[in-house]
Amino acid sequence: MSRYITSSAIRGAHGVVEQAEKLYKETLKALGPDKEVAFPNTTYYLPVIYTLTGHKVQKIADLAKPLELAKSLLAPVPDEHLWVPYLGEALDAGAATLFAEEIIEGIRFAKGEQPEAKNGFKFNGPIDDVQMRAWGIQMVDGRMPGFAAVIGAAKNNEIAVKIVRELQSKGQLVFFSGTTNGISIVDQLLESGVDLGYDTFTVPFGSDTISTVYGLGYASRAAVSFGGVTPGDFRKILLYNKFRCFAFALVLGPIDDLKWATGAGAINYGFPAICDTVVPNVLPTGITKYEHVVSMPFDDIPGKDDMERAERLVQRCIEVRGIKIKVAKVKIPVAFGPAFEGEVVRRDNLRIEFGGKGGMCFELLRMKDKDEVEDGKITLVGPDIKTFDVGAKVPLAIIVDVAGRKMQEDFEPVLERQFHHFTNNAEGFQHQGQRDITWIRIHKNAVDKGFKLSDIGEIIRTCLVNDFGAIVDKVQVTLYTEPEKVKELIEKARVIYNERNVRIAGLTDDAVDTFYSCSLCQSFAPNHICVINPERVGLCGAYNWLDCRASFEIKPSGPNQPVAKGQIVDAEKGEWAGVNKFAYEHSNMAIDRFTLYSVMDAPMTTCGCCECIMVVIPEANGFMIVSRDDYGMTPSGMAFTSMMSTAGGGQQTPGMMGHGKYFLLSKRFISAEGGLKRVVWMSKNLKEELGEELKEACANIGEPDLIDKIADGTVATTVEELLPYLEEKKHPALTMDPVM
Ligand code: SF4
Ligand code: ZN
């Protein structure tokens, strides 16, 4: 490595380690050795320290060990003019820097100084475990190809926005930290009105360089959580990241010693740095997959203006890290990419809306003969957006006709449900609901940039052909805004929706002889396999039986394979010989039995992305169910994240099982143990979300008041509080057969 960089990095490491030591000594005196040190909502302690060394920091006194380790990794600062033959000392200094930075952030949390708040803006601080898991699936299925740590500030606000938009439209998760001459890119983005937060794939860690360590903590946890690496196995953590985690740093503005030292820490993980200033290039590959440090002075980048230069800069980052982007090229006047999926169009920015309360908007996909569909034809019947007043609520019908040799009627709802995901990728476009409860809101800026109704058709057509080209050959879209016409068409659509409901309701486990598997999660939970039957969704909630069947038709070698039921072994527990055989063969021979209707005997395996997890409460003769959005304590003595660390790595744990939330509404829901009547406690948000449907399911089993009898976090967070509540409400579980 360049002598200059090596000596800077080592000097920076000395500085930050000294800073950590001083802070540690002061805090030890001020707060005592037992003061708690913890990042919020994580089971990985201080994650870089924990995953690389196996050491669990829980209180101030626990910081002594990593501090000593950091000091032991520091070589003397070499002379800038001496040749340094190898990277080792700089890399060690990098590791020492990360330990010191994490110690400093840990102490800041202990002192109540994190997450940072500045000028009324609250930074995010570290990413919590729940969000990490949610993003985990997107990393695995390729929707989110990598992440970028942007450090410092851009030359001006306009360039800052352009860089971030480019990264977002390439599906990158973007982290922000550090400043350049006292300005952070977060300031620049906020001044330009850019929405920051988990929903838009942007995470402002903090305003200083030290907070960059949160990004490495995220990468470390990914290796443990998705890669199954044991904490303490630092070699495997670093290798996992080098090969599986497509991250890089984009360093904007001049680089000081601390930035070099932090960068050396990141290079340990295989994450290269691309700098927009003149710095020595470190090109030989080895630790990173390609180059280590690439200098790309902003003003020297070829391009007709700064916007084009910003685009090229981001393009270069993607190449250096070897990231493959598979984002559909959609020809519309606004940006398009997964980063815009969670965007919300607020009242002040609303140009026009369709549907929602008191409105009328629906979408319908129909299968047609190939002669009836003219591919690429997009028609608008009625006036376009610009003719309506700002903020108007207008009726809209979106009718999509598709044809394809392998298309089947059963795929219609599967494809139709994708519209939500497709259209939300457009910048300034918000889509909610489905069928005749669709609600669309469009941002003023999008319309100013030229967004028209036909662009909705353009998005749907391009995405259908890209993602479902195996079953869809031709797509034609017709949109209507004339109230009379929409009204007439919505009635016809409702007849079709109803026919579909009847068809799906008739789809029972007994009515089919094939179930489907899903092995998508095996990349991070190697022994995990989902078997999905018509009456049970996958535990992540994202795949039902029809989806899997469609997916198999589309990609026969894909993650969803048919599972022949075979001989019935136990009808009550839902055990079939064919399912057992399949589970055995596809779980690395870790599981030899799989029941579909029982949680006590050979339940399905659980992976990190389950929507809910249930666990037996023997004292109450029943089960409690926690949803992943519930951060609170539960009567099992564990919160959701701790339950996940017990059961979530793809294990089969009798008495404990992850499941999708809609499984609760199924007739087959733990029917071997007595079904819904066994549920004694449930997260409040789950009760609310399932609302009417849950009431109906309770009524169907002859227990219309069951929801009131089921406790939640507002009445009980311990078994001691739970039992009297169940007694008082006369919960049916109390008089059922013993559960164990
Ligand atoms: Fe993972 Fe199962 Fe969901 Fe597939 S269905 S993505 S294996 S949780
Ligand atoms: Zn999973």
Coordinates of N, CA and C and ligand atoms in Angstrom, one line a residue, residues 133 137 520-522 524-525 528 530 539-540 606-610 628 648, ligand 2:
R133 N -33.0 -8.0 9.1 CA -33.6 -9.2 8.6 C -34.5 -8.9 7.4
I137 N -33.7 -10.5 3.0 CA -34.3 -11.2 1.9 C -34.1 -10.5 0.6
L520 N -35.6 -20.4 -0.9 CA -35.0 -19.1 -1.1 C -34.1 -18.8 0.1
C521 N -34.5 -19.2 1.3 CA -33.8 -18.7 2.5 C -32.6 -19.6 2.8
Q522 N -32.3 -20.6 2.0 CA -31.2 -21.5 2.3 C -29.9 -20.8 2.2
F524 N -29.0 -18.2 3.6 CA -28.5 -17.8 4.9 C -29.0 -18.7 6.0
A525 N -29.9 -19.6 5.8 CA -30.3 -20.6 6.8 C -30.2 -22.0 6.1
H528 N -32.8 -24.8 6.2 CA -34.2 -24.4 6.2 C -34.9 -24.7 4.9
C530 N -39.1 -24.4 3.4 CA -40.5 -24.2 3.6 C -41.3 -25.2 2.7
L539 N -43.5 -18.9 5.8 CA -43.5 -18.2 7.1 C -43.1 -16.7 6.9
C540 N -42.6 -16.3 5.8 CA -42.3 -14.9 5.6 C -43.5 -14.2 5.1
T606 N -37.7 -23.0 11.1 CA -37.9 -21.5 11.2 C -36.7 -20.8 10.7
C607 N -36.9 -19.8 9.9 CA -35.7 -19.0 9.5 C -35.9 -17.5 9.9
G608 N -35.0 -16.7 9.6 CA -35.0 -15.4 10.2 C -36.0 -14.4 9.7
C609 N -36.8 -14.8 8.6 CA -37.7 -13.8 8.1 C -39.2 -14.1 8.5
C610 N -39.4 -14.9 9.5 CA -40.8 -15.2 9.7 C -41.6 -13.9 10.2
R628 N -43.4 -9.8 14.3 CA -42.0 -9.2 14.2 C -42.0 -7.7 14.4
G648 N -34.4 -19.2 15.1 CA -34.4 -18.7 13.7 C -33.4 -19.1 12.7
Ligands
ZN2 ZN -36.2 -16.8 5.6

